[in-house]
XYZ file of C-alpha atoms in Angstrom:
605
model
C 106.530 12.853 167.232
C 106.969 9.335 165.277
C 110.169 8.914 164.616
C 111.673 6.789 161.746
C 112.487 3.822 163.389
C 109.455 3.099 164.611
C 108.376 2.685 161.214
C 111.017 0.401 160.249
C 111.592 -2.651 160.932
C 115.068 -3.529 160.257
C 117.918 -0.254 158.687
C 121.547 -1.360 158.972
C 124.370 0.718 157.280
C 127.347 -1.019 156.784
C 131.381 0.191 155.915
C 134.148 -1.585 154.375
C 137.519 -1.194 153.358
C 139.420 -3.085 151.394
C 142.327 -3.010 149.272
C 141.195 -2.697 145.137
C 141.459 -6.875 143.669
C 143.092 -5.440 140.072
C 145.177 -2.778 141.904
C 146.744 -3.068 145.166
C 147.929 0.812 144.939
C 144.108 1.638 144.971
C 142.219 1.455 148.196
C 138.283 1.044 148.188
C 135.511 2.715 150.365
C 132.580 0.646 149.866
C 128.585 1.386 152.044
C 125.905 -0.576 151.816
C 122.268 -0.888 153.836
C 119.333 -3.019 154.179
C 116.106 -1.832 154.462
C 113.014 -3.356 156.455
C 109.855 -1.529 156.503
C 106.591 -2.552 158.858
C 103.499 -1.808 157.669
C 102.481 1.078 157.429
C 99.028 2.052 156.429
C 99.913 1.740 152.654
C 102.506 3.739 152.450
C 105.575 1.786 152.570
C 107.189 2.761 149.581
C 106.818 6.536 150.384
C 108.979 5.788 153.929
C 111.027 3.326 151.870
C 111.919 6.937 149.522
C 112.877 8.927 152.670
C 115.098 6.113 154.309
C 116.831 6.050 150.841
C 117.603 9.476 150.625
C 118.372 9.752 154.195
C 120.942 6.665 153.401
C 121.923 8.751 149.827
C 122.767 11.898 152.415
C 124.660 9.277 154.438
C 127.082 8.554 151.704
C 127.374 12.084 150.468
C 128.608 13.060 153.980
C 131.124 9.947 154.630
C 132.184 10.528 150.802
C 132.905 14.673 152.337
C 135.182 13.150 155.437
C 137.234 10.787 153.189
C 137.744 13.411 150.927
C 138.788 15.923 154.062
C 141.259 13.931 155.291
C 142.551 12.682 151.634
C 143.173 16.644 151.372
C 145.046 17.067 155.077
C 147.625 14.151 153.857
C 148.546 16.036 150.617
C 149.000 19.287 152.828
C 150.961 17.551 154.575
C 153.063 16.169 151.958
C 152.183 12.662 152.279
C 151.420 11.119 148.755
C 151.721 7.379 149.571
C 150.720 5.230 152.577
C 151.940 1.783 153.010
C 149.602 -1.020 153.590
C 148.481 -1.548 156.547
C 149.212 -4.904 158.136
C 148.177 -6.178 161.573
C 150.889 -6.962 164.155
C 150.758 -10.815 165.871
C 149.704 -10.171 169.445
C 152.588 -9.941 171.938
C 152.446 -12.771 174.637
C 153.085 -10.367 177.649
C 150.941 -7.323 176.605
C 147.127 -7.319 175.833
C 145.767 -6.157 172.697
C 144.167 -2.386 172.966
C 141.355 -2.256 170.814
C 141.381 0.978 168.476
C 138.103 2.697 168.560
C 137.268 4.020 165.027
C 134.572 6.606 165.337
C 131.798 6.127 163.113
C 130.922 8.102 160.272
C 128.253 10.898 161.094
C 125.032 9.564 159.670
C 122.040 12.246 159.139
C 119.923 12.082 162.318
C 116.889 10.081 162.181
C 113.408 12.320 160.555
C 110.643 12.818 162.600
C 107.132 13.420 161.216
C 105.374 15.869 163.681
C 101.780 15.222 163.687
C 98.813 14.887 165.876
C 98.692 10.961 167.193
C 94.861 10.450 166.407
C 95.360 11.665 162.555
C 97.673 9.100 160.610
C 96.363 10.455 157.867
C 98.442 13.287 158.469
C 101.251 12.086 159.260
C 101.118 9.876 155.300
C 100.846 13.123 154.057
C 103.617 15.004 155.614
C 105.789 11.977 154.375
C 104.561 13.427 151.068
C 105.080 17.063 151.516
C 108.611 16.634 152.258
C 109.433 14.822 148.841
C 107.220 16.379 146.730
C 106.841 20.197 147.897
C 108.631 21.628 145.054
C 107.146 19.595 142.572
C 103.435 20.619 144.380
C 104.117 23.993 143.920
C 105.494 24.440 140.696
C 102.500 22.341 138.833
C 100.185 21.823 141.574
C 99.544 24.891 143.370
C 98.630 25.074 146.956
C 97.195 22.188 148.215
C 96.038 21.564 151.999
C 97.190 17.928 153.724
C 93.790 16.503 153.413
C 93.848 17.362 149.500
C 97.292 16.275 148.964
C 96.577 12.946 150.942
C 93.346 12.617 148.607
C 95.260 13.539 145.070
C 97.811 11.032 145.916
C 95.034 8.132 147.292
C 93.420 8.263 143.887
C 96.311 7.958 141.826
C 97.414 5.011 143.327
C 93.900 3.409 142.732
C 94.486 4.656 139.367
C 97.525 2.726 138.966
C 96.478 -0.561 140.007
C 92.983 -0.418 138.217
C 94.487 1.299 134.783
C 98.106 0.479 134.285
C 99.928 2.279 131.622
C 97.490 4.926 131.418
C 97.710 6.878 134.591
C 96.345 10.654 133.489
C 98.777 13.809 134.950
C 98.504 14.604 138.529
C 96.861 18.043 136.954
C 93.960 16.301 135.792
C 93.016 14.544 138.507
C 93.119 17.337 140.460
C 90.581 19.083 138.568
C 87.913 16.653 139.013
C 88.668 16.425 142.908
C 88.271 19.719 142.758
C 84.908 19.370 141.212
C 83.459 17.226 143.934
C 85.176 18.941 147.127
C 88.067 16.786 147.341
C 85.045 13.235 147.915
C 87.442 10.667 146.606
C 84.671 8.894 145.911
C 82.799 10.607 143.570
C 85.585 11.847 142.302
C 87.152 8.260 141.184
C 82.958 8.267 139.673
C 83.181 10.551 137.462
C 87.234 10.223 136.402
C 86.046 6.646 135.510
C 83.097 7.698 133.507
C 85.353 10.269 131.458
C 88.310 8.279 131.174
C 86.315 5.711 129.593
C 84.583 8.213 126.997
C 87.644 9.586 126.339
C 89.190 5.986 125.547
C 85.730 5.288 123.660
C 85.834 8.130 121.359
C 89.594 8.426 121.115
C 89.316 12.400 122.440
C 92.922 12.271 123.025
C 93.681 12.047 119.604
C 91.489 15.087 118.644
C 93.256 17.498 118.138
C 95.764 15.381 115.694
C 92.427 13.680 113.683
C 89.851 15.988 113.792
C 89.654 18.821 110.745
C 87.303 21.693 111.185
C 85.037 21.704 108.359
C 84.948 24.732 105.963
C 81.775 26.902 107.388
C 83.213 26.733 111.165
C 86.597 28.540 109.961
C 84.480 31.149 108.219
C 81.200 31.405 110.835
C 82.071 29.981 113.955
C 82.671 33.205 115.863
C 85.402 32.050 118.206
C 89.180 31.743 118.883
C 92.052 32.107 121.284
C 93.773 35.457 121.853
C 96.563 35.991 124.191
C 96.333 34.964 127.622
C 94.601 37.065 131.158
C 96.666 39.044 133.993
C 96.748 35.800 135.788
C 98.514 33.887 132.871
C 95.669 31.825 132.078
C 94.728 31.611 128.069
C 91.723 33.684 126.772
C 89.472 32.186 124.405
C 87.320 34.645 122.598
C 83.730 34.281 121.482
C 81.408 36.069 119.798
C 78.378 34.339 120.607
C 75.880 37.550 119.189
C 77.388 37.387 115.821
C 77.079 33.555 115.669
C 74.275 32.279 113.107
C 73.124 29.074 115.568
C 70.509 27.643 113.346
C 73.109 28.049 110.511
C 75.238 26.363 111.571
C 73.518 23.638 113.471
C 71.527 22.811 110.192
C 75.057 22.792 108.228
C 76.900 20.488 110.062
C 74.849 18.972 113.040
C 74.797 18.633 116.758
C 77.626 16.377 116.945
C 80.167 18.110 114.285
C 79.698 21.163 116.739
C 80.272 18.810 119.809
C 83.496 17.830 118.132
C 84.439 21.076 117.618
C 83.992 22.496 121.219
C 85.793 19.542 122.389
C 88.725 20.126 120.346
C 88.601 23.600 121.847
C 88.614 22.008 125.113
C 91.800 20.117 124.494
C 93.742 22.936 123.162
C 92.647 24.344 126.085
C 94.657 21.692 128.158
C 97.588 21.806 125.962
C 97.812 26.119 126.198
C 97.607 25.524 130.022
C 100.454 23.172 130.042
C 102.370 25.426 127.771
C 101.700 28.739 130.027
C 102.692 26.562 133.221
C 106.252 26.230 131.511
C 105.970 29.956 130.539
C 105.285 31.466 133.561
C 106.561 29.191 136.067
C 103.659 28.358 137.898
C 100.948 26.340 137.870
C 98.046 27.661 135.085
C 95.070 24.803 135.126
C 92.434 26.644 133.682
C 91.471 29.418 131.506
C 89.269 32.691 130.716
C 86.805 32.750 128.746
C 84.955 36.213 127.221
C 81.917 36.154 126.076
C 80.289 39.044 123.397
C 77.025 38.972 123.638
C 76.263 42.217 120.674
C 73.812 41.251 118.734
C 71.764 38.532 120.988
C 68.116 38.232 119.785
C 65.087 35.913 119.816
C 66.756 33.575 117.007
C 69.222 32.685 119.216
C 66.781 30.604 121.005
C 65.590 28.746 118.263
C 65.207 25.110 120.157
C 67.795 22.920 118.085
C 70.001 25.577 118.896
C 69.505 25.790 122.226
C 69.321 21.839 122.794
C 72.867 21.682 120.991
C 74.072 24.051 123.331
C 72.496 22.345 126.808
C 74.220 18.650 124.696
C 77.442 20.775 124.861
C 77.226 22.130 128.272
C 76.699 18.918 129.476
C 79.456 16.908 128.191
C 82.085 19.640 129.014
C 80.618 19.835 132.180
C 80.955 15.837 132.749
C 84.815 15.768 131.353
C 86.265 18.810 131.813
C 85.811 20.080 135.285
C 87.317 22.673 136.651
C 88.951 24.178 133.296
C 87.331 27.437 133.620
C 88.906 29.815 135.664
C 86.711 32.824 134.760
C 83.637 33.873 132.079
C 83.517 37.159 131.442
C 80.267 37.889 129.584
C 80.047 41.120 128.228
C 77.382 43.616 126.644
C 74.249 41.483 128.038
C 71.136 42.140 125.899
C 67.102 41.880 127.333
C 66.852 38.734 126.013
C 70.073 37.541 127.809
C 67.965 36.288 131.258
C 65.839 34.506 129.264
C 68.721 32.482 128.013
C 70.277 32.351 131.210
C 66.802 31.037 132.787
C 67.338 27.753 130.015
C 71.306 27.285 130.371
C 71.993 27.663 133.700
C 70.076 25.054 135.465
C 72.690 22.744 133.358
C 75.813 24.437 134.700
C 77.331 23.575 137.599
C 76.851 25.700 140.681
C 81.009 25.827 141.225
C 81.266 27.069 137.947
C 78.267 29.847 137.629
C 80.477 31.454 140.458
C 82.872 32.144 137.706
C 80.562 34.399 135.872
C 81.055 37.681 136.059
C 78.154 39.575 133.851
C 78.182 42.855 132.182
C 75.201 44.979 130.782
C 75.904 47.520 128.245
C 79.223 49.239 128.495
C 79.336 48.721 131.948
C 82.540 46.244 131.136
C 84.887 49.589 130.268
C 84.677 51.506 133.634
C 86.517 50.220 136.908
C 86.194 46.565 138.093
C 85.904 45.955 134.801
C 87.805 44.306 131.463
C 90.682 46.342 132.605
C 90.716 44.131 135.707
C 91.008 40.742 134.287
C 92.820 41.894 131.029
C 95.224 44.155 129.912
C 94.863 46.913 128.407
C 97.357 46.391 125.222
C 95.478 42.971 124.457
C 91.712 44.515 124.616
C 90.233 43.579 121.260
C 89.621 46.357 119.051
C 86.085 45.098 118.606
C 85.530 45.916 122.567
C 87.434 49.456 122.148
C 90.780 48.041 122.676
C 93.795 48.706 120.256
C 94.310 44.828 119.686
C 93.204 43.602 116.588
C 91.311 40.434 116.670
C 91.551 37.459 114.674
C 88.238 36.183 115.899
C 85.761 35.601 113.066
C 82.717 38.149 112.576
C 80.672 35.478 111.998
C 77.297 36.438 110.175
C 74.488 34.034 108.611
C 75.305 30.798 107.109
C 74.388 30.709 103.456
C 71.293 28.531 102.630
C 72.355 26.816 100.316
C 75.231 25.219 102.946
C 72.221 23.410 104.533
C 72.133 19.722 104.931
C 69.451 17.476 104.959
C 67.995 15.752 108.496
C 69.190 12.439 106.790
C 72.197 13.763 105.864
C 72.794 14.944 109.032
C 72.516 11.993 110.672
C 74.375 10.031 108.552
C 77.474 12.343 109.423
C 76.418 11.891 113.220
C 76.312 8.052 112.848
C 79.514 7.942 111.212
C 81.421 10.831 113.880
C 80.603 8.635 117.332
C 81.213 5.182 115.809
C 84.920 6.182 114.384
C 85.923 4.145 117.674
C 88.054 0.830 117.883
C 85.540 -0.065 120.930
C 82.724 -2.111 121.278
C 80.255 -2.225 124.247
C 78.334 -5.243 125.324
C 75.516 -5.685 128.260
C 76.397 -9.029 130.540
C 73.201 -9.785 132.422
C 72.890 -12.606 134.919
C 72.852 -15.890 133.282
C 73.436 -14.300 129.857
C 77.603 -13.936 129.146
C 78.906 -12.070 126.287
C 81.075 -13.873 124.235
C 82.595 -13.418 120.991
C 84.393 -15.588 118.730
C 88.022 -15.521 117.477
C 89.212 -18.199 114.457
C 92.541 -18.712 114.530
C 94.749 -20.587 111.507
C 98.257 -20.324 112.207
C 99.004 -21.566 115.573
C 101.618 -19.876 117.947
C 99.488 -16.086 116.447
C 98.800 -13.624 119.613
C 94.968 -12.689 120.681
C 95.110 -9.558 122.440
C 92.634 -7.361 124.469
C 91.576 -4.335 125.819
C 88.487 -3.554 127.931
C 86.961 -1.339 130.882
C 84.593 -2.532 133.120
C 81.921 0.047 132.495
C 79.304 -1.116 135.236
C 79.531 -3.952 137.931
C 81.701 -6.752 138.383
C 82.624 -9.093 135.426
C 84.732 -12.486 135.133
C 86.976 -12.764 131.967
C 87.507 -16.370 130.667
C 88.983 -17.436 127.748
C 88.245 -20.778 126.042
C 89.412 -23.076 122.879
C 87.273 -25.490 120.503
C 88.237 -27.429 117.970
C 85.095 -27.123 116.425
C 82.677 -23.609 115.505
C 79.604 -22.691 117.957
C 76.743 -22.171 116.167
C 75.460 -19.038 114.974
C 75.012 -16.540 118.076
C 71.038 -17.080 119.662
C 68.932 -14.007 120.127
C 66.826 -12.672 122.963
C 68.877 -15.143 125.577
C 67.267 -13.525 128.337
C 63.336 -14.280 126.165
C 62.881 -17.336 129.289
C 62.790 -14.597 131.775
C 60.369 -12.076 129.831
C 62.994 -9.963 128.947
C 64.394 -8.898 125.915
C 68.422 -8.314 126.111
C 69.539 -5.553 123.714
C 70.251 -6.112 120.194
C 73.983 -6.450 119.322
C 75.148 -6.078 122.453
C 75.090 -9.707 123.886
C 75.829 -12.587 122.074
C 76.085 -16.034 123.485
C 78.430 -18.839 121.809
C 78.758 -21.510 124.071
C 76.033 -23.493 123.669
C 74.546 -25.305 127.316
C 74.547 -28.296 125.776
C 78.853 -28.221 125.597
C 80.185 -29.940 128.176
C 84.140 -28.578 129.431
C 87.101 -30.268 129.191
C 84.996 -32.693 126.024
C 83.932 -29.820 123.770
C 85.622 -26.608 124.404
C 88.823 -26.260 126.940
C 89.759 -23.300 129.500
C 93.260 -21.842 128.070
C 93.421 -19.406 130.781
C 92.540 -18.761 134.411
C 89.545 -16.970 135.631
C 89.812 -13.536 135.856
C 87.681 -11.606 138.226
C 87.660 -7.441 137.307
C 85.646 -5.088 139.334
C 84.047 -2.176 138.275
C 86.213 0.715 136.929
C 89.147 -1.765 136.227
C 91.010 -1.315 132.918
C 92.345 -4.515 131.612
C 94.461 -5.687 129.097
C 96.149 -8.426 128.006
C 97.366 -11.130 125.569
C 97.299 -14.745 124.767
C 99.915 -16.878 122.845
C 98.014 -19.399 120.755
C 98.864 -22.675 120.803
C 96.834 -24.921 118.497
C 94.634 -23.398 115.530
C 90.818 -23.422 115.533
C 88.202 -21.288 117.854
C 88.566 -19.128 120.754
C 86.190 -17.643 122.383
C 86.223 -14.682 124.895
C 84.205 -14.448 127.841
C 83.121 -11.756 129.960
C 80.310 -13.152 132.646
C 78.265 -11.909 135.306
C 79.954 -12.379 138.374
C 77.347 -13.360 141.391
C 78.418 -12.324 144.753
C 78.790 -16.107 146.909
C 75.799 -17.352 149.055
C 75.533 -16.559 152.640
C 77.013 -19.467 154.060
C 75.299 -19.035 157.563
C 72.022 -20.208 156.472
C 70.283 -21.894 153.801
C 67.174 -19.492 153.798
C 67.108 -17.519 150.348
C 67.897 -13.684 150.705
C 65.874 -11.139 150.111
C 68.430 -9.771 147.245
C 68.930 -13.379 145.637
C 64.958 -13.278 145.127
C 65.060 -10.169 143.544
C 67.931 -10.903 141.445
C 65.446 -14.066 139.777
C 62.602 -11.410 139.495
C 64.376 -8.498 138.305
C 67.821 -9.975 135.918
C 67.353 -6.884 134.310
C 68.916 -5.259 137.683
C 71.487 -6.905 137.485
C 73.395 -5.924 134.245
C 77.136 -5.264 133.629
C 78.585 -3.287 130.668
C 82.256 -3.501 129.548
C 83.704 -1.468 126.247
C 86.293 -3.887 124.886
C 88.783 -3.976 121.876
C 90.537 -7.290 120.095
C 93.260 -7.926 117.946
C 94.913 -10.989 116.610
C 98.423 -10.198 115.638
C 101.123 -12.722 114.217
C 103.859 -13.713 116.876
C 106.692 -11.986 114.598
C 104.383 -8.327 115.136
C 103.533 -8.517 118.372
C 105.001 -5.900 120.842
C 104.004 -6.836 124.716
C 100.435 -6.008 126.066
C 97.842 -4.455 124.522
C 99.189 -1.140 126.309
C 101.820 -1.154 123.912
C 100.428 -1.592 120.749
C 100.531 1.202 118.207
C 97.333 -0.239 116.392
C 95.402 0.057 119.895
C 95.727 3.802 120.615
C 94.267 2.683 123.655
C 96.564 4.663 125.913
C 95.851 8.575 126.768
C 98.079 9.900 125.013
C 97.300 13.804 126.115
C 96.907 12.617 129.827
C 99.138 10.351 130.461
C 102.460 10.760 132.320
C 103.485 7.209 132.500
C 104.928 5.091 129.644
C 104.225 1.257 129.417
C 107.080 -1.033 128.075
C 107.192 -2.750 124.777
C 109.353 -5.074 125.232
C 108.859 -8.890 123.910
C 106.404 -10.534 125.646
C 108.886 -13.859 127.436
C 105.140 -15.761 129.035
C 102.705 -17.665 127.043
C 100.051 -15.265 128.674
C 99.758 -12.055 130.281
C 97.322 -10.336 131.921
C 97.356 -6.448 133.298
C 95.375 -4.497 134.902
């Protein structure tokens, strides 16, 4: 048993009466508390919500006995007492103090839990304010997993403010890696940032299908599963592959899928609200009529391992159930290429048919019912999927073409990456004319540890050098590292610091702004940031050797965005800026405030 007050440190609940200052006819009931919490293991402001609505129950029951007793003077008829005023103490008699009994407060909670698991005992703190809310959108999760969903989001918070994704979503990629927070936080990190990167959350509001995937792409939703869960329909035997892959491209088809993806999300959240329950994934049914050898025609194929592979990476845990039906021969030998690529949580979700074998019991009937069979599978539903059927020649695109398209599809982003290496910043250059103008950022440490500096010269750097890393044999990547600042520049003569070091660890999304004060050149820094010297000895390390060898080892990537905006349109941080879009829109439950920046800087993360 830990009770309450061991937790806290200090909770006092206070009464007073007094008679109303504007009208002496009025008499006022007025409670207050103060709150003290120890710490406790990081989750102070979870007990600091249960001792607030253990004092909001306080008030609700001392506002019930007021009320009782206001009721038993009007049954008994009286409708005005006189003010009460105290009587001077009589000289021969002793005052007899009048004991008031106080007003019932809610007992104290006590958290039942083993002693050698505080773990447990955070989480049961949790359960008690949050059980509806778990079941409704969550579903059922142990104590360990609900301890683990809610240890992540609050790294989330302080390492991406203002773009927190739903509690949904993170779930699905604990799920992915057994509830590890660890890899978990991995791989959110490496999707959140691709998502931010290639603006995915915008999809489904920017992305058209072209023509020849409305009339031969042989997929679409229909209705939804006995479980609730959306079905998407495809008709993978009827699909001409090399048709379309040689009309539109790898990547127009990896647009495509993800936009299926995301309407994926969006049907879930809408069934949750339909069915009242929690719907996080869907079914997916497969038709595999018509399968042959030019299925596996090798661009095909390799645009469909591309595909598998980046749903597999950023939406985990969306399929609830593929149901492939009418398996040809030739189906193992596709299976034998695919499946090595598909995760082994998610080939439990298959459930294969051969033949007809999908009609008779445990089968479609199962899993879907009856009314919304397709017609094309001997239902009586009709089906709006496409037929499909070969893409006319003359629809076919060049290779350069092609890639032209590709080019253009990936770098429609607002982002920019750049490689920091040891001794080799990246730093780009920002001319400002009007003085008092805003510079603001946004950027994700992609890899490593980075420090952000931001500095001010009256006069321009030179054109950027190439190859800074040539002196150490190595050649750093084209475009992505420049160097400004030249090492002949001394600080405080020819440039100035305008803002205090920043240190951001890997994972961290930061953003930010900077009120300009004078006109001329800034220059933002992101630089390598070196881990200090052992300060026990003098003897070189082992690692500090290999660092001078090996600087290539010792890279750091960041994806950034800047914008200069005039003082009269600028809105607060860059997590408020229309322009940006750097929030996730689709994901995100949180909301940032765009309210006037007051400081002359600000920096979030």
């Amino acid at each position: 048993m830990l009770p309450l007050g061991s937790i806290l440190q200090k909770y006092n609940i206070n009464y007073h009466c007094y008679v109303h200052p504007e009208n002496e006819e009025w008499t006022c009931f007025e409670q207050s508390a103060s709150l003290d919490i120890k710490s406790f293991f990081g989750f102070e402001s979870t007990v600091e919500k249960i001792a607030m609505k253990q004092y909001a129950s306080s008030i609700k029951k001392g506002k019930e006995i007021i009320e009782y007793y206001l009721r038993e003077l009007e049954e008994e008829g009286v409708t005005c007492v006189p003010r009460w005023s105290p009587c001077p103490p009589s000289p021969t008699k002793p005052m007899v103090p009048v004991v008031i009994p106080a007003l019932p407060i809610t007992p104290t909670i006590t958290i039942e839990a083993p002693p050698e698991s505080m773990n447990e005992i955070q989480v049961l703190c949790l359960d008690k304010l949050d059980a509806d809310y778990i079941k409704r959108y969550l579903g059922d999760l142990t104590p360990l997993q609900e301890s683990c969903l809610i240890r992540l989001r609050r790294w989330l918070q302080e390492t991406h403010k203002g773009k927190i994704p739903k509690d949904e979503h993170i779930l699905r990629f604990l799920r992915a890696r057994d509830f590890n927070i660890d890899k978990a936080r991995e791989i959110l990190c490496q999707s959140l940032t691709w998502r931010k990167q290639h603006q995915v959350d915008y999809l489904l509001d920017t992305w058209s299908s072209p023509h020849v995937l409305h009339d031969y792409y042989t997929g679409g939703w229909h209705h939804h599963d006995k479980d609730g869960r959306p079905l998407y329909i495809l008709r993978l035997g009827h699909m001409d592959t090399k048709g379309l892959v040689r009309a539109l491209g790898e990547e127009s088809l990896l647009r495509h899928v993800l936009s299926i993806n995301e309407e994926g999300l969006r049907r879930c959240e809408e069934n949750t609200k339909v069915f009242g329950r929690p719907i996080s994934c869907w079914t997916c049914l497969v038709d595999l009529e018509g399968l042959n050898m030019r299925h596996l025609w090798r661009p095909g194929v390799k645009a469909l391992l591309r595909i598998i592979e980046v749903v597999e990476a950023n939406y985990p845990e969306t399929l609830g159930r593929l149901l492939i039906l009418r398996a040809p021969r030739v189906f193992p030998v596709l299976w034998t290429l695919v499946s090595p690529f598909i995760d082994e949580n998610t080939r439990k979700k298959f459930l294969i048919y051969a033949g007809n074998d999908y009609q008779g019991p445990g089968g479609l009937v199962d899993y879907i019912d009856k009314e919304i069979i397709p017609d094309f599978l001997g239902g009586e539903c009709m089906c709006e999927v496409p037929e499909g059927g070969l893409v006319p020649k003359s629809l076919y695109r060049t290779a350069e073409e092609l890639e032209n398209d590709e080019i253009r599809l990936w770098t429609e982003t607002i982002y920019q990456s750049a490689s920091i290496f040891k001794g080799a910043p990246h730093e780009l250059l920002i001319e400002i004319i009007d003085a008092s103008s805003v510079i603001t950022w946004d950027f994700d440490v992609c890899k490593g540890d980075v420090i952000f500096n931001i500095y001010h010269s009256k006069r321009a750097p030179q054109p950027p050098r190439k190859d800074p890393l040539a002196t150490h044999g190595i050649t750093s990547p084209a475009g992505n590292n420049v160097q400004l600042i030249d090492k002949s520049w001394l600080l405080g003569q020819d440039y100035s610091m305008v803002e205090s070091p920043l240190t951001c660890k890997e994972g961290e999304s930061v953003q930010g702004s900077h009120v300009t004060r004078w006109p001329g050149f800034y220059i933002l820094q992101w630089k390598f940031h070196s881990m200090p010297a052992c300060a026990t000895t003098n003897l070189p390390r082992v690692d500090d050797v290999l660092a001078t060898l090996q600087v290539s080892s010792h890279k750091c990537k960041v994806m950034y965005y800047t914008e200069v905006l005039g003082s009269e349109d600028f809105r607060g941080s860059m997590t408020s800026l229309e322009s940006s879009h750097s929030g996730f829109s689709q994901l995100s439950a949180a909301t940032t405030s765009s309210s006037q920046s007051q400081s002359n800087s600000m920096i979030s993360r």
